[in-house]
mmCIF file of N, CA, C and O in Angstrom:
data_model
loop_
_atom_site.group_PDB
_atom_site.id
_atom_site.type_symbol
_atom_site.label_atom_id
_atom_site.label_comp_id
_atom_site.label_asym_id
_atom_site.label_seq_id
_atom_site.Cartn_x
_atom_site.Cartn_y
_atom_site.Cartn_z
ATOM 1 N N MET A 1 49.591 48.686 22.792
ATOM 2 C CA MET A 1 49.119 47.489 22.113
ATOM 3 C C MET A 1 49.096 46.275 23.052
ATOM 4 O O MET A 1 48.168 45.475 23.002
ATOM 5 N N VAL A 2 50.103 46.164 23.901
ATOM 6 C CA VAL A 2 50.174 45.026 24.812
ATOM 7 C C VAL A 2 49.013 45.040 25.818
ATOM 8 O O VAL A 2 48.400 43.995 26.052
ATOM 9 N N PRO A 3 48.650 46.192 26.428
ATOM 10 C CA PRO A 3 47.498 46.170 27.348
ATOM 11 C C PRO A 3 46.196 45.762 26.658
ATOM 12 O O PRO A 3 45.368 45.072 27.260
ATOM 13 N N LEU A 4 46.017 46.163 25.419
ATOM 14 C CA LEU A 4 44.814 45.773 24.681
ATOM 15 C C LEU A 4 44.769 44.261 24.491
ATOM 16 O O LEU A 4 43.724 43.636 24.695
ATOM 17 N N ILE A 5 45.887 43.671 24.138
ATOM 18 C CA ILE A 5 45.948 42.215 23.960
ATOM 19 C C ILE A 5 45.692 41.512 25.296
ATOM 20 O O ILE A 5 44.991 40.497 25.357
ATOM 21 N N LEU A 6 46.247 42.053 26.399
ATOM 22 C CA LEU A 6 46.028 41.446 27.707
ATOM 23 C C LEU A 6 44.555 41.516 28.119
ATOM 24 O O LEU A 6 44.020 40.559 28.674
ATOM 25 N N VAL A 7 43.906 42.629 27.845
ATOM 26 C CA VAL A 7 42.487 42.763 28.169
ATOM 27 C C VAL A 7 41.660 41.793 27.337
ATOM 28 O O VAL A 7 40.756 41.130 27.864
ATOM 29 N N LEU A 8 41.946 41.685 26.055
ATOM 30 C CA LEU A 8 41.211 40.745 25.207
ATOM 31 C C LEU A 8 41.434 39.303 25.658
ATOM 32 O O LEU A 8 40.505 38.500 25.660
ATOM 33 N N LEU A 9 42.662 38.991 26.043
ATOM 34 C CA LEU A 9 42.955 37.645 26.541
ATOM 35 C C LEU A 9 42.199 37.364 27.834
ATOM 36 O O LEU A 9 41.661 36.262 28.028
ATOM 37 N N LEU A 10 42.130 38.353 28.725
ATOM 38 C CA LEU A 10 41.390 38.195 29.970
ATOM 39 C C LEU A 10 39.902 37.982 29.703
ATOM 40 O O LEU A 10 39.255 37.135 30.338
ATOM 41 N N VAL A 11 39.347 38.722 28.750
ATOM 42 C CA VAL A 11 37.937 38.554 28.395
ATOM 43 C C VAL A 11 37.689 37.157 27.842
ATOM 44 O O VAL A 11 36.700 36.500 28.193
ATOM 45 N N LEU A 12 38.576 36.670 26.999
ATOM 46 C CA LEU A 12 38.422 35.318 26.448
ATOM 47 C C LEU A 12 38.497 34.260 27.543
ATOM 48 O O LEU A 12 37.731 33.296 27.548
ATOM 49 N N ILE A 13 39.414 34.434 28.484
ATOM 50 C CA ILE A 13 39.552 33.458 29.564
ATOM 51 C C ILE A 13 38.300 33.462 30.442
ATOM 52 O O ILE A 13 37.772 32.406 30.803
ATOM 53 N N LEU A 14 37.802 34.654 30.778
ATOM 54 C CA LEU A 14 36.609 34.725 31.622
ATOM 55 C C LEU A 14 35.377 34.182 30.913
ATOM 56 O O LEU A 14 34.546 33.510 31.528
ATOM 57 N N ALA A 15 35.256 34.433 29.619
ATOM 58 C CA ALA A 15 34.120 33.906 28.857
ATOM 59 C C ALA A 15 34.199 32.378 28.786
ATOM 60 O O ALA A 15 33.191 31.686 28.932
ATOM 61 N N GLY A 16 35.390 31.855 28.580
ATOM 62 C CA GLY A 16 35.578 30.404 28.543
ATOM 63 C C GLY A 16 35.287 29.767 29.884
ATOM 64 O O GLY A 16 34.667 28.710 29.970
ATOM 65 N N ALA A 17 35.711 30.423 30.964
ATOM 66 C CA ALA A 17 35.452 29.893 32.301
ATOM 67 C C ALA A 17 33.962 29.924 32.601
ATOM 68 O O ALA A 17 33.424 28.989 33.192
ATOM 69 N N GLY A 18 33.293 30.976 32.190
ATOM 70 C CA GLY A 18 31.852 31.060 32.400
ATOM 71 C C GLY A 18 31.114 29.967 31.658
ATOM 72 O O GLY A 18 30.179 29.359 32.185
ATOM 73 N N PHE A 19 31.541 29.680 30.441
ATOM 74 C CA PHE A 19 30.931 28.610 29.659
ATOM 75 C C PHE A 19 31.175 27.261 30.313
ATOM 76 O O PHE A 19 30.268 26.431 30.405
ATOM 77 N N ALA A 20 32.394 27.037 30.802
ATOM 78 C CA ALA A 20 32.728 25.771 31.448
ATOM 79 C C ALA A 20 31.918 25.589 32.727
ATOM 80 O O ALA A 20 31.434 24.497 33.021
ATOM 81 N N VAL A 21 31.757 26.663 33.496
ATOM 82 C CA VAL A 21 30.982 26.574 34.734
ATOM 83 C C VAL A 21 29.521 26.274 34.426
ATOM 84 O O VAL A 21 28.877 25.478 35.112
ATOM 85 N N LYS A 22 28.996 26.882 33.349
ATOM 86 C CA LYS A 22 27.609 26.617 32.970
ATOM 87 C C LYS A 22 27.435 25.153 32.564
ATOM 88 O O LYS A 22 26.460 24.507 32.956
ATOM 89 N N ILE A 23 28.380 24.619 31.805
ATOM 90 C CA ILE A 23 28.331 23.202 31.419
ATOM 91 C C ILE A 23 28.396 22.309 32.665
ATOM 92 O O ILE A 23 27.661 21.324 32.778
ATOM 93 N N LEU A 24 29.260 22.670 33.630
ATOM 94 C CA LEU A 24 29.374 21.860 34.842
ATOM 95 C C LEU A 24 28.085 21.881 35.652
ATOM 96 O O LEU A 24 27.730 20.880 36.271
ATOM 97 N N TRP A 25 27.373 23.020 35.667
ATOM 98 C CA TRP A 25 26.085 23.076 36.358
ATOM 99 C C TRP A 25 25.087 22.134 35.713
ATOM 100 O O TRP A 25 24.330 21.456 36.400
ATOM 101 N N TRP A 26 25.067 22.083 34.368
ATOM 102 C CA TRP A 26 24.138 21.183 33.679
ATOM 103 C C TRP A 26 24.495 19.725 33.938
ATOM 104 O O TRP A 26 23.615 18.880 34.124
ATOM 105 N N VAL A 27 25.792 19.415 33.975
ATOM 106 C CA VAL A 27 26.222 18.044 34.271
ATOM 107 C C VAL A 27 25.825 17.660 35.692
ATOM 108 O O VAL A 27 25.314 16.557 35.932
ATOM 109 N N ALA A 28 26.023 18.577 36.637
ATOM 110 C CA ALA A 28 25.645 18.295 38.029
ATOM 111 C C ALA A 28 24.138 18.097 38.148
ATOM 112 O O ALA A 28 23.680 17.228 38.892
ATOM 113 N N LEU A 29 23.370 18.876 37.429
ATOM 114 C CA LEU A 29 21.915 18.726 37.464
ATOM 115 C C LEU A 29 21.491 17.377 36.883
ATOM 116 O O LEU A 29 20.612 16.705 37.443
ATOM 117 N N ALA A 30 22.131 16.950 35.788
ATOM 118 C CA ALA A 30 21.804 15.655 35.184
ATOM 119 C C ALA A 30 22.146 14.509 36.131
ATOM 120 O O ALA A 30 21.375 13.556 36.282
ATOM 121 N N VAL A 31 23.289 14.603 36.805
ATOM 122 C CA VAL A 31 23.672 13.558 37.763
ATOM 123 C C VAL A 31 22.703 13.514 38.935
ATOM 124 O O VAL A 31 22.322 12.436 39.404
ATOM 125 N N LEU A 32 22.273 14.676 39.401
ATOM 126 C CA LEU A 32 21.298 14.722 40.493
ATOM 127 C C LEU A 32 19.975 14.081 40.096
ATOM 128 O O LEU A 32 19.392 13.312 40.858
ATOM 129 N N VAL A 33 19.525 14.353 38.873
ATOM 130 C CA VAL A 33 18.271 13.758 38.397
ATOM 131 C C VAL A 33 18.404 12.239 38.302
ATOM 132 O O VAL A 33 17.515 11.499 38.733
ATOM 133 N N LEU A 34 19.528 11.763 37.752
ATOM 134 C CA LEU A 34 19.738 10.317 37.657
ATOM 135 C C LEU A 34 19.800 9.670 39.040
ATOM 136 O O LEU A 34 19.271 8.581 39.252
ATOM 137 N N TRP A 35 20.442 10.352 39.989
ATOM 138 C CA TRP A 35 20.518 9.810 41.342
ATOM 139 C C TRP A 35 19.143 9.740 41.974
ATOM 140 O O TRP A 35 18.802 8.756 42.633
ATOM 141 N N LEU A 36 18.344 10.775 41.781
ATOM 142 C CA LEU A 36 16.992 10.771 42.351
ATOM 143 C C LEU A 36 16.126 9.692 41.720
ATOM 144 O O LEU A 36 15.356 9.016 42.421
ATOM 145 N N ILE A 37 16.253 9.495 40.407
ATOM 146 C CA ILE A 37 15.493 8.429 39.740
ATOM 147 C C ILE A 37 15.917 7.067 40.288
ATOM 148 O O ILE A 37 15.084 6.213 40.576
ATOM 149 N N GLY A 38 17.213 6.871 40.447
ATOM 150 C CA GLY A 38 17.697 5.606 41.004
ATOM 151 C C GLY A 38 17.278 5.412 42.442
ATOM 152 O O GLY A 38 17.041 4.291 42.886
ATOM 153 N N PHE A 39 17.179 6.488 43.198
ATOM 154 C CA PHE A 39 16.762 6.385 44.593
ATOM 155 C C PHE A 39 15.289 6.015 44.698
ATOM 156 O O PHE A 39 14.899 5.209 45.536
ATOM 157 N N VAL A 40 14.471 6.587 43.817
ATOM 158 C CA VAL A 40 13.037 6.319 43.856
ATOM 159 C C VAL A 40 12.718 4.949 43.266
ATOM 160 O O VAL A 40 11.891 4.212 43.791
ATOM 161 N N ALA A 41 13.391 4.582 42.176
ATOM 162 C CA ALA A 41 13.072 3.349 41.456
ATOM 163 C C ALA A 41 14.029 2.219 41.819
ATOM 164 O O ALA A 41 14.360 1.397 40.983
ATOM 165 N N ARG A 42 14.464 2.180 43.066
ATOM 166 C CA ARG A 42 15.409 1.123 43.441
ATOM 167 C C ARG A 42 14.691 -0.219 43.578
ATOM 168 O O ARG A 42 13.513 -0.263 43.937
ATOM 169 N N PRO A 43 15.402 -1.298 43.313
ATOM 170 C CA PRO A 43 14.773 -2.614 43.449
ATOM 171 C C PRO A 43 14.537 -2.961 44.912
ATOM 172 O O PRO A 43 15.266 -2.536 45.801
ATOM 173 N N GLN A 44 13.546 -3.747 45.152
ATOM 174 C CA GLN A 44 13.209 -4.150 46.522
ATOM 175 C C GLN A 44 14.011 -5.392 46.901
ATOM 176 O O GLN A 44 13.476 -6.468 47.093
ATOM 177 N N SER A 45 15.309 -5.220 46.996
ATOM 178 C CA SER A 45 16.163 -6.347 47.371
ATOM 179 C C SER A 45 16.464 -6.278 48.866
ATOM 180 O O SER A 45 15.985 -5.410 49.580
ATOM 181 N N SER A 46 17.305 -7.192 49.322
ATOM 182 C CA SER A 46 17.589 -7.256 50.753
ATOM 183 C C SER A 46 18.425 -6.060 51.213
ATOM 184 O O SER A 46 18.268 -5.577 52.322
ATOM 185 N N SER A 47 19.339 -5.606 50.358
ATOM 186 C CA SER A 47 20.195 -4.496 50.779
ATOM 187 C C SER A 47 19.497 -3.163 50.645
ATOM 188 O O SER A 47 19.735 -2.248 51.429
ATOM 189 N N GLY A 48 18.656 -3.003 49.629
ATOM 190 C CA GLY A 48 17.951 -1.752 49.450
ATOM 191 C C GLY A 48 18.731 -0.692 48.729
ATOM 192 O O GLY A 48 18.258 0.406 48.524
ATOM 193 N N ARG A 49 19.980 -1.021 48.357
ATOM 194 C CA ARG A 49 20.797 -0.040 47.646
ATOM 195 C C ARG A 49 20.798 -0.370 46.156
ATOM 196 O O ARG A 49 20.899 -1.530 45.778
ATOM 197 N N TRP A 50 20.697 0.656 45.315
ATOM 198 C CA TRP A 50 20.695 0.432 43.876
ATOM 199 C C TRP A 50 22.076 0.614 43.278
ATOM 200 O O TRP A 50 22.300 0.336 42.119
ATOM 201 N N TYR A 51 23.034 1.065 44.081
ATOM 202 C CA TYR A 51 24.413 1.198 43.606
ATOM 203 C C TYR A 51 25.247 0.095 44.220
ATOM 204 O O TYR A 51 24.857 -0.526 45.197
ATOM 205 N N ARG A 52 26.431 -0.152 43.675
ATOM 206 C CA ARG A 52 27.231 -1.293 44.096
ATOM 207 C C ARG A 52 28.252 -0.953 45.172
ATOM 208 O O ARG A 52 28.825 -1.835 45.762
ATOM 209 N N TRP A 53 28.549 0.302 45.422
ATOM 210 C CA TRP A 53 29.617 0.636 46.376
ATOM 211 C C TRP A 53 29.068 1.048 47.695
ATOM 212 O O TRP A 53 28.062 1.481 47.954
#
């Protein structure tokens, strides 16, 4: 009974990790798109940077 519970727990952990990694890929893609939009649509100021840091 204990090995069955351990296998099920391992499957749940791996499924959860896979879901988290997929969410992180979507977040990284959204940040990349926002960065590219900001890079292309930056204001024509003296510094040329659209971010503050």
